[in-house]
CSV table of C-alpha atoms and ligand atoms in Angstrom, one decimal:
chain,number,residue,atom,x,y,z
A,15,MET,CA,3.6,10.8,7.6
A,16,GLU,CA,5.7,8.4,6.0
A,17,ILE,CA,6.1,8.1,2.3
A,18,THR,CA,7.7,5.3,0.9
A,19,ASP,CA,8.8,4.3,-3.0
A,20,ILE,CA,7.8,1.1,-4.3
A,21,GLN,CA,9.9,-0.3,-7.2
A,22,VAL,CA,7.7,-1.6,-10.0
A,23,GLU,CA,9.4,-2.7,-13.4
A,24,GLY,CA,7.5,-0.4,-16.2
A,25,TYR,CA,6.4,2.6,-14.0
A,26,GLU,CA,8.3,5.6,-13.2
A,27,LYS,CA,7.0,6.2,-9.7
A,28,VAL,CA,5.1,4.4,-7.4
A,29,VAL,CA,4.7,5.7,-3.8
A,30,ARG,CA,2.9,4.7,-0.5
A,31,CYS,CA,1.7,6.6,2.3
A,32,ARG,CA,0.8,5.9,6.0
A,33,ASP,CA,-0.1,8.4,8.0
A,34,GLN,CA,-0.8,7.9,11.5
A,35,ALA,CA,-2.3,11.1,12.6
A,36,SER,CA,-5.2,11.1,9.7
A,37,GLY,CA,-5.3,7.2,9.3
A,38,LEU,CA,-4.3,7.7,5.7
A,39,HIS,CA,-3.3,4.5,3.6
A,40,ALA,CA,-2.6,5.6,0.1
A,41,LEU,CA,-1.0,5.0,-3.0
A,42,ILE,CA,0.3,6.9,-6.1
A,43,ALA,CA,1.3,5.3,-9.4
A,44,VAL,CA,2.8,7.5,-12.0
A,45,HIS,CA,3.0,5.0,-15.0
A,46,ASN,CA,4.6,6.9,-17.7
A,47,THR,CA,5.1,11.0,-18.2
A,48,THR,CA,6.8,10.8,-21.8
A,49,LEU,CA,3.7,13.0,-23.1
A,50,GLY,CA,3.4,15.3,-20.1
A,51,PRO,CA,2.4,15.2,-16.3
A,52,ALA,CA,0.6,12.0,-15.3
A,53,LEU,CA,-3.1,12.9,-14.8
A,54,GLY,CA,-5.5,10.5,-13.1
A,55,GLY,CA,-8.4,10.2,-10.8
A,56,MET,CA,-8.4,9.4,-7.2
A,57,ARG,CA,-10.5,6.6,-5.7
A,58,MET,CA,-11.3,5.3,-2.6
A,59,LEU,CA,-12.3,1.7,-1.9
A,60,SER,CA,-12.2,-1.1,1.1
A,61,TYR,CA,-9.4,-3.0,-0.5
A,62,ALA,CA,-9.1,-6.0,1.2
A,63,SER,CA,-5.2,-5.4,1.3
A,64,GLU,CA,-2.4,-3.2,0.0
A,65,ASP,CA,-1.7,-5.8,-2.9
A,66,GLU,CA,-5.1,-5.4,-4.1
A,67,ALA,CA,-5.0,-1.7,-4.0
A,68,LEU,CA,-1.5,-1.6,-5.8
A,69,PHE,CA,-2.7,-4.1,-8.6
A,70,ASP,CA,-5.7,-1.6,-9.0
A,71,VAL,CA,-3.5,1.6,-9.2
A,72,LEU,CA,-0.9,0.1,-11.4
A,73,ARG,CA,-3.6,-1.2,-14.0
A,74,LEU,CA,-5.5,2.1,-13.7
A,75,SER,CA,-2.6,4.4,-14.2
A,76,LYS,CA,-1.2,2.3,-17.4
A,77,GLY,CA,-4.7,2.6,-18.7
A,78,MET,CA,-4.4,6.5,-18.5
A,79,THR,CA,-1.3,6.5,-20.1
A,80,PHE,CA,-3.2,4.8,-23.2
A,81,LYS,CA,-6.2,6.8,-22.9
A,82,SER,CA,-4.4,10.0,-22.9
A,83,ALA,CA,-1.8,9.1,-25.5
A,84,VAL,CA,-4.5,8.7,-27.9
A,85,ALA,CA,-6.7,11.4,-26.7
A,86,ASP,CA,-3.6,13.5,-27.7
A,87,THR,CA,-4.0,15.9,-24.6
A,88,GLY,CA,-0.2,16.2,-23.8
A,89,LEU,CA,-0.5,14.2,-20.5
A,90,GLY,CA,0.7,11.0,-19.1
A,91,GLY,CA,-0.8,8.2,-17.1
A,92,GLY,CA,-1.4,8.2,-13.3
A,93,LYS,CA,-3.7,7.3,-10.6
A,94,SER,CA,-3.9,7.3,-7.1
A,95,VAL,CA,-6.1,5.2,-4.4
A,96,ILE,CA,-7.4,5.7,-0.7
A,97,ILE,CA,-7.6,2.3,1.1
A,98,GLY,CA,-10.6,2.8,3.2
A,99,ASN,CA,-14.4,2.6,3.4
A,100,PRO,CA,-15.6,5.5,1.8
A,101,GLU,CA,-18.9,5.4,3.6
A,102,THR,CA,-17.2,5.8,7.1
A,103,ASP,CA,-13.9,6.7,6.9
A,104,LYS,CA,-13.9,10.0,5.1
A,105,THR,CA,-12.6,13.2,7.1
A,106,PRO,CA,-11.2,16.5,6.4
A,107,GLU,CA,-7.9,15.4,7.9
A,108,LEU,CA,-7.6,12.3,5.9
A,109,PHE,CA,-8.1,14.4,2.4
A,110,ARG,CA,-5.8,16.9,3.9
A,111,ALA,CA,-3.1,14.2,4.4
A,112,MET,CA,-3.9,13.1,0.7
A,113,GLY,CA,-3.3,16.6,-0.7
A,114,GLN,CA,0.2,16.6,1.1
A,115,PHE,CA,0.8,13.3,-0.6
A,116,VAL,CA,-0.1,14.7,-3.9
A,117,GLU,CA,2.1,17.5,-3.2
A,118,SER,CA,5.0,15.3,-2.3
A,119,VAL,CA,5.2,13.9,-5.9
A,120,GLY,CA,6.0,17.5,-7.1
A,121,GLY,CA,3.5,17.9,-10.0
A,122,LYS,CA,4.2,14.6,-11.7
A,123,TYR,CA,1.0,13.6,-10.8
A,124,ILE,CA,-2.4,15.5,-11.3
A,125,THR,CA,-5.4,14.3,-9.5
A,126,ALA,CA,-9.1,14.3,-10.3
A,127,GLU,CA,-12.4,12.7,-9.3
A,128,ASP,CA,-12.8,9.0,-9.4
A,129,MET,CA,-14.9,6.4,-7.7
A,130,ASN,CA,-16.2,7.4,-4.4
A,131,ILE,CA,-14.4,10.8,-4.6
A,132,GLY,CA,-16.4,13.8,-4.8
A,133,ILE,CA,-15.6,17.4,-5.7
A,134,PRO,CA,-16.0,18.5,-1.6
A,135,ASP,CA,-13.1,15.9,-1.1
A,136,LEU,CA,-11.1,17.2,-3.8
A,137,ASP,CA,-11.8,21.0,-2.4
A,138,ILE,CA,-9.9,19.9,0.7
A,139,VAL,CA,-7.2,18.2,-1.4
A,140,ARG,CA,-6.9,21.2,-3.2
A,141,GLY,CA,-6.1,23.2,0.0
A,142,GLU,CA,-3.1,21.3,0.3
A,143,THR,CA,-1.8,21.2,-3.4
A,144,ARG,CA,-2.4,22.9,-6.6
A,145,TRP,CA,-2.3,19.3,-8.5
A,146,VAL,CA,-6.0,19.2,-8.7
A,147,THR,CA,-8.2,19.5,-11.6
A,148,GLY,CA,-11.9,19.0,-12.3
A,149,LEU,CA,-13.2,21.1,-9.2
A,150,SER,CA,-16.2,23.2,-9.7
A,151,ARG,CA,-16.8,26.0,-13.0
A,152,GLU,CA,-17.3,28.6,-10.3
A,153,SER,CA,-13.7,28.1,-8.6
A,154,GLY,CA,-12.4,28.5,-12.6
A,155,SER,CA,-12.1,24.8,-12.9
A,156,SER,CA,-13.7,22.7,-15.8
A,157,GLY,CA,-16.6,21.3,-13.6
A,158,ASN,CA,-18.7,18.1,-14.0
A,159,PRO,CA,-17.0,16.2,-17.3
A,160,SER,CA,-20.1,13.9,-18.1
A,161,PRO,CA,-21.5,16.3,-20.4
A,162,TYR,CA,-18.2,16.5,-22.4
A,163,THR,CA,-18.0,12.8,-22.4
A,164,ALA,CA,-21.3,12.4,-24.1
A,165,HIS,CA,-20.3,15.0,-26.7
A,166,GLY,CA,-16.9,13.3,-27.2
A,167,CYS,CA,-19.0,10.0,-27.9
A,168,LEU,CA,-21.4,11.8,-30.3
A,169,PHE,CA,-18.3,12.8,-32.2
A,170,GLY,CA,-16.9,9.4,-32.0
A,171,LEU,CA,-20.1,8.0,-33.2
A,172,ARG,CA,-20.1,9.8,-36.4
A,173,ALA,CA,-16.7,8.2,-37.4
A,174,VAL,CA,-18.4,4.9,-36.6
A,175,LEU,CA,-21.2,5.7,-38.9
A,176,GLU,CA,-18.8,6.8,-41.6
A,177,GLU,CA,-17.1,3.6,-41.3
A,178,LEU,CA,-20.3,1.6,-41.4
A,179,ASP,CA,-21.9,3.4,-44.2
A,180,GLY,CA,-19.6,5.9,-45.6
A,181,SER,CA,-21.6,8.6,-44.1
A,182,GLY,CA,-21.7,10.4,-40.8
A,183,ASP,CA,-25.5,11.1,-41.0
A,184,PHE,CA,-27.7,10.0,-37.9
A,185,THR,CA,-31.0,10.3,-39.9
A,186,ASP,CA,-32.9,7.4,-39.0
A,187,LYS,CA,-30.1,5.3,-37.6
A,188,HIS,CA,-31.4,3.4,-34.8
A,189,VAL,CA,-28.8,3.8,-31.6
A,190,LEU,CA,-29.7,1.7,-28.4
A,191,VAL,CA,-28.1,3.4,-25.7
A,192,GLN,CA,-27.9,1.3,-22.3
A,193,GLY,CA,-27.6,3.7,-19.1
A,194,VAL,CA,-29.0,6.8,-19.4
A,195,GLY,CA,-27.3,8.3,-16.4
A,196,ALA,CA,-25.1,11.5,-16.8
A,197,VAL,CA,-23.2,10.4,-19.9
A,198,GLY,CA,-25.9,8.2,-21.7
A,199,GLY,CA,-29.0,10.6,-20.9
A,200,ARG,CA,-27.1,13.4,-22.5
A,201,LEU,CA,-25.8,11.1,-25.5
A,202,ALA,CA,-29.3,10.0,-26.1
A,203,VAL,CA,-30.7,13.7,-26.2
A,204,LEU,CA,-27.7,14.6,-28.6
A,205,LEU,CA,-28.5,11.8,-30.8
A,206,LYS,CA,-31.9,12.4,-30.9
A,207,GLU,CA,-31.1,16.1,-32.1
A,208,ALA,CA,-28.8,14.9,-34.5
A,209,GLY,CA,-31.6,12.9,-36.1
A,210,ALA,CA,-31.1,9.2,-34.8
A,211,ARG,CA,-33.8,6.9,-33.9
A,212,VAL,CA,-32.7,6.4,-30.0
A,213,SER,CA,-34.0,3.5,-27.9
A,214,ILE,CA,-32.9,3.7,-24.3
A,215,CYS,CA,-32.9,1.0,-21.3
A,216,ASP,CA,-31.8,1.2,-17.6
A,217,ILE,CA,-32.2,-0.3,-14.4
A,218,ASN,CA,-33.6,2.6,-13.2
A,219,ALA,CA,-37.1,2.5,-14.6
A,220,THR,CA,-37.8,6.0,-13.1
A,221,THR,CA,-35.2,7.4,-15.2
A,222,VAL,CA,-36.2,5.7,-18.2
A,223,GLN,CA,-39.7,6.9,-17.8
A,224,ALA,CA,-38.8,10.4,-17.2
A,225,LEU,CA,-36.9,10.6,-20.3
A,226,HIS,CA,-39.4,8.8,-22.5
A,227,GLU,CA,-42.0,11.3,-21.7
A,228,GLU,CA,-39.6,14.2,-22.1
A,229,TYR,CA,-38.1,13.1,-25.5
A,230,GLY,CA,-40.0,10.4,-26.7
A,231,PHE,CA,-37.4,7.8,-26.7
A,232,GLU,CA,-38.5,4.3,-27.5
A,233,VAL,CA,-37.8,2.1,-24.3
A,234,VAL,CA,-36.7,-1.4,-24.2
A,235,GLU,CA,-36.4,-3.9,-21.3
A,236,ASP,CA,-33.0,-3.8,-19.9
A,237,ASP,CA,-32.7,-7.6,-19.3
A,238,GLY,CA,-32.0,-9.0,-22.9
A,239,HIS,CA,-31.5,-5.7,-24.5
A,240,HIS,CA,-28.1,-6.7,-26.2
A,241,LYS,CA,-30.6,-8.8,-28.5
A,242,VAL,CA,-32.4,-5.5,-29.7
A,243,ALA,CA,-31.6,-5.1,-33.8
A,244,CYS,CA,-30.1,-1.7,-34.1
A,245,ASP,CA,-27.5,0.0,-36.2
A,246,ILE,CA,-25.3,1.1,-32.9
A,247,TYR,CA,-25.2,-0.6,-29.3
A,248,SER,CA,-23.9,2.1,-26.9
A,249,PRO,CA,-23.0,0.7,-23.6
A,250,CYS,CA,-23.3,3.7,-21.0
A,251,ALA,CA,-23.8,2.0,-17.7
A,252,ARG,CA,-21.2,-0.8,-16.6
A,253,GLY,CA,-18.5,-2.8,-17.9
A,254,ALA,CA,-18.2,-6.2,-19.1
A,255,GLY,CA,-21.4,-6.5,-21.1
A,256,ILE,CA,-19.4,-7.8,-24.2
A,257,ASN,CA,-18.7,-11.2,-23.1
A,258,ASP,CA,-19.4,-15.1,-24.5
A,259,GLU,CA,-22.8,-14.8,-23.7
A,260,THR,CA,-23.8,-11.8,-25.3
A,261,ILE,CA,-21.4,-11.6,-28.6
A,262,PRO,CA,-23.5,-14.5,-30.1
A,263,GLU,CA,-26.8,-12.9,-29.3
A,264,LEU,CA,-25.9,-9.2,-30.6
A,265,ARG,CA,-28.1,-7.9,-33.5
A,266,CYS,CA,-26.1,-4.5,-34.1
A,267,ARG,CA,-23.6,-3.4,-36.7
A,268,ALA,CA,-21.4,-1.7,-34.1
A,269,VAL,CA,-20.5,-1.4,-30.6
A,270,ALA,CA,-19.6,2.0,-29.2
A,271,GLY,CA,-20.6,3.5,-26.0
A,272,CYS,CA,-18.8,5.4,-22.9
A,273,ALA,CA,-19.0,2.6,-20.5
A,274,ASN,CA,-15.6,1.8,-19.1
A,275,ASN,CA,-14.1,-1.8,-19.7
A,276,GLN,CA,-16.9,-3.0,-21.8
A,277,LEU,CA,-15.0,-6.0,-22.9
A,278,LEU,CA,-14.9,-9.0,-20.3
A,279,ASP,CA,-11.7,-9.8,-21.8
A,280,PRO,CA,-9.6,-7.9,-24.7
A,281,GLY,CA,-9.9,-11.1,-26.7
A,282,HIS,CA,-13.6,-10.1,-27.3
A,283,ALA,CA,-12.8,-7.5,-29.7
A,284,ALA,CA,-11.5,-10.3,-32.0
A,285,ALA,CA,-14.7,-12.0,-31.3
A,286,LEU,CA,-16.6,-9.0,-32.3
A,287,ARG,CA,-14.5,-8.7,-35.5
A,288,ALA,CA,-15.3,-12.0,-36.6
A,289,ARG,CA,-18.6,-11.2,-36.4
A,290,GLY,CA,-18.4,-8.3,-38.2
A,291,ILE,CA,-19.4,-6.1,-35.5
A,292,LEU,CA,-17.6,-2.7,-35.4
A,293,TYR,CA,-16.2,-2.0,-31.9
A,294,ALA,CA,-15.2,1.5,-30.9
A,295,PRO,CA,-12.6,1.2,-28.3
A,296,ASP,CA,-14.5,2.6,-24.8
A,297,TYR,CA,-11.2,4.5,-23.9
A,298,VAL,CA,-11.0,6.0,-27.2
A,299,LEU,CA,-14.8,7.2,-27.2
A,300,ASN,CA,-15.1,8.3,-23.6
A,301,ALA,CA,-12.1,10.6,-23.4
A,302,GLY,CA,-14.1,13.7,-23.5
A,303,GLY,CA,-14.0,14.2,-20.1
A,304,ILE,CA,-10.4,13.8,-19.7
A,305,ILE,CA,-9.8,16.0,-22.8
A,306,ASN,CA,-12.1,18.7,-20.8
A,307,VAL,CA,-9.8,18.5,-18.0
A,308,SER,CA,-6.8,18.7,-19.7
A,309,VAL,CA,-7.5,22.2,-21.0
A,310,GLU,CA,-7.4,23.6,-17.5
A,311,LEU,CA,-3.7,22.9,-17.6
A,312,MET,CA,-3.4,24.6,-21.0
A,313,PRO,CA,-1.2,28.0,-20.5
A,314,GLY,CA,-4.5,30.0,-20.6
A,315,GLY,CA,-6.5,28.1,-18.3
A,316,TYR,CA,-10.2,26.5,-18.7
A,317,ASP,CA,-11.8,27.8,-21.9
A,318,GLU,CA,-14.8,25.8,-23.0
A,319,ALA,CA,-14.6,26.7,-26.7
A,320,VAL,CA,-11.1,25.5,-26.6
A,321,ALA,CA,-12.3,22.3,-25.0
A,322,MET,CA,-15.1,21.4,-27.5
A,323,GLU,CA,-12.5,21.9,-30.4
A,324,GLN,CA,-10.0,19.5,-28.4
A,325,ILE,CA,-13.1,17.0,-27.8
A,326,GLY,CA,-13.8,17.2,-31.5
A,327,LYS,CA,-10.4,15.4,-32.1
A,328,ILE,CA,-12.1,11.9,-30.7
A,329,TYR,CA,-13.6,11.9,-34.2
A,330,ASP,CA,-10.2,12.1,-35.8
A,331,ASN,CA,-8.4,9.6,-33.6
A,332,LEU,CA,-11.3,7.0,-34.0
A,333,LYS,CA,-10.9,7.1,-38.0
A,334,ARG,CA,-7.1,6.7,-37.2
A,335,VAL,CA,-8.0,3.7,-34.9
A,336,PHE,CA,-10.3,2.4,-37.7
A,337,ASP,CA,-7.6,2.9,-40.4
A,338,ILE,CA,-4.9,1.1,-38.4
A,339,SER,CA,-7.6,-1.8,-37.8
A,340,ARG,CA,-7.9,-2.3,-41.6
A,341,GLU,CA,-4.2,-1.5,-42.7
A,342,ASP,CA,-2.7,-4.0,-39.8
A,343,ASP,CA,-5.7,-6.7,-40.1
A,344,VAL,CA,-5.9,-6.3,-36.3
A,345,PRO,CA,-8.9,-5.6,-34.1
A,346,THR,CA,-9.6,-2.3,-33.2
A,347,ASN,CA,-8.6,-2.6,-29.4
A,348,GLU,CA,-5.0,-3.6,-30.9
A,349,ALA,CA,-5.5,-0.7,-33.1
A,350,ALA,CA,-5.9,1.9,-30.3
A,351,LYS,CA,-3.1,0.2,-28.6
A,352,ARG,CA,-0.6,0.9,-31.5
A,353,LEU,CA,-2.0,4.2,-32.1
A,354,ALA,CA,-1.1,5.0,-28.3
A,355,GLU,CA,2.6,3.3,-28.9
A,356,GLN,CA,2.9,5.8,-32.0
A,357,ARG,CA,2.3,8.8,-29.9
A,358,LEU,CA,4.3,7.9,-27.2
A,359,GLU,CA,7.3,6.9,-29.7
A,360,ALA,CA,7.0,10.1,-31.2
A,361,GLY,CA,7.0,11.8,-27.6
A,362,ARG,CA,10.2,9.9,-26.7
A,363,ALA,CA,11.9,11.0,-30.2
A,364,GLU,CA,10.7,14.4,-29.5
A,365,ARG,CA,12.6,14.4,-26.1
A,366,ALA,CA,15.8,13.0,-27.1
A,367,GLY,CA,15.8,15.5,-29.9
A,368,ALA,CA,15.2,18.3,-27.5
B,27,NAD,P1,-23.9,7.6,-13.9
B,27,NAD,O1,-24.1,6.8,-12.9
B,27,NAD,O2,-24.6,8.6,-13.9
B,27,NAD,O3,-25.0,6.6,-15.1
B,27,NAD,C1,-25.0,5.2,-15.1
B,27,NAD,C2,-26.4,4.7,-15.5
B,27,NAD,O4,-26.4,3.5,-15.7
B,27,NAD,C3,-27.6,5.2,-14.1
B,27,NAD,O5,-28.7,5.5,-14.8
B,27,NAD,C4,-27.8,3.7,-13.6
B,27,NAD,O6,-29.1,3.4,-13.2
B,27,NAD,C5,-27.4,2.6,-15.0
B,27,NAD,N1,-27.0,1.1,-14.6
B,27,NAD,C6,-26.3,0.8,-13.7
B,27,NAD,N2,-25.9,-0.5,-13.7
B,27,NAD,C7,-27.0,-1.0,-14.7
B,27,NAD,C8,-26.9,-2.3,-15.3
B,27,NAD,N3,-26.6,-3.1,-15.0
B,27,NAD,N4,-28.0,-2.3,-16.3
B,27,NAD,C9,-28.7,-0.8,-16.9
B,27,NAD,N5,-28.4,0.1,-16.2
B,27,NAD,C10,-27.7,0.5,-15.3
B,27,NAD,O7,-22.6,7.2,-14.5
B,27,NAD,P2,-22.0,8.1,-15.8
B,27,NAD,O8,-21.1,9.0,-15.1
B,27,NAD,O9,-23.2,8.3,-16.7
B,27,NAD,O10,-21.1,7.1,-16.4
B,27,NAD,C11,-21.4,5.7,-17.3
B,27,NAD,C12,-20.5,5.0,-17.6
B,27,NAD,O11,-19.6,5.7,-18.5
B,27,NAD,C13,-19.5,4.3,-16.5
B,27,NAD,O12,-19.0,3.3,-17.1
B,27,NAD,C14,-18.2,5.4,-16.3
B,27,NAD,O13,-17.1,4.5,-15.9
B,27,NAD,C15,-18.2,5.7,-17.9
B,27,NAD,N6,-17.4,6.9,-18.1
B,27,NAD,C16,-17.9,8.1,-17.5
B,27,NAD,C17,-17.4,9.5,-17.7
B,27,NAD,C18,-17.9,10.6,-17.2
B,27,NAD,O14,-17.3,11.6,-17.6
B,27,NAD,N7,-19.0,10.6,-16.2
B,27,NAD,C19,-16.0,9.4,-18.4
B,27,NAD,C20,-15.5,8.1,-18.8
B,27,NAD,C21,-16.3,6.9,-18.6
């Protein structure tokens, strides 16, 4: 196994692994550990080149620094990528080698599930290193993060409602959830329990029909759903749905959902603001999963009650983001960045003083 450093300005550690025996070709990026070890998922994709994989791992690990700083988990930002076809290239040897690669970073990087990586893969990785989170609840780990992401989103939506109306009461507020999978489906149920009027859409008609029958949600066509009048539009499917085409057609008062990278371009936050639509930055709102996982690393180990309490902080974090946005007269995505930078600065000052 050959592990080599790649020097990248602004990153604490970037390493490449080539292992002939298992065929592993992977990268780990540790962007920043000011606030704690760098936690971030492991993904596997058929990248066209190592450069493409490097671009992805750098971008994603930096994003994790900001996400964890705003979420206030006491963690830094990192990510890992395996260059390979998840359909055909997965072997136990590959994941054992990946485990040794993670171990070689000495706990500076802690891994978890991400795109095309499942718990069975991470179980093999865990055989080689203890720096793995998000395994099954039976194994003492924090388990499936999706329900916690949904809960976190609900807490955040209260802050959104307060910003809109001065009250966090969901009664009769109309929320449109696009994408009713693991997170969106659960969120829709939680919203209904909280008294909201919930509409749903999804490309999967079977899922929509089943949820409609069980919970009585209103169903809207996925095609053109963004034009539906509602209080909160909650994208919980894919990214990039908020763009030059959709923004002029939105008839919601807020965009607040769990899907990653909802804005096609960061500038679209300003475009939403110009239309008077409140935007809850996706990575602030969808941090429930990462907060849940972070509880595993607390001295007492994973405890669901502690996790739920920590996830409640998403409400406070969003309130803070909205405050900064108003006080500094900047779009909310810029406000979230400023909150992350404030926390990183406080972490640096604490370290310097220690
Ligand atoms: P999922 O795959 O369980 O659900 C996604 C749902 O969206 C599915 O029902 C799917 O049919 C639907 N969908 C996909 N493409 C669509 C399209 N073009 N139009 C309409 N519907 C479409 O995924 P999930 O775990 O619920 O995650 C949803 C989003 O939240 C993703 O963007 C994910 O990155 C993000 N997210 C998830 C978590 C988590 O804990 N699962 C944490 C943070 C962020």
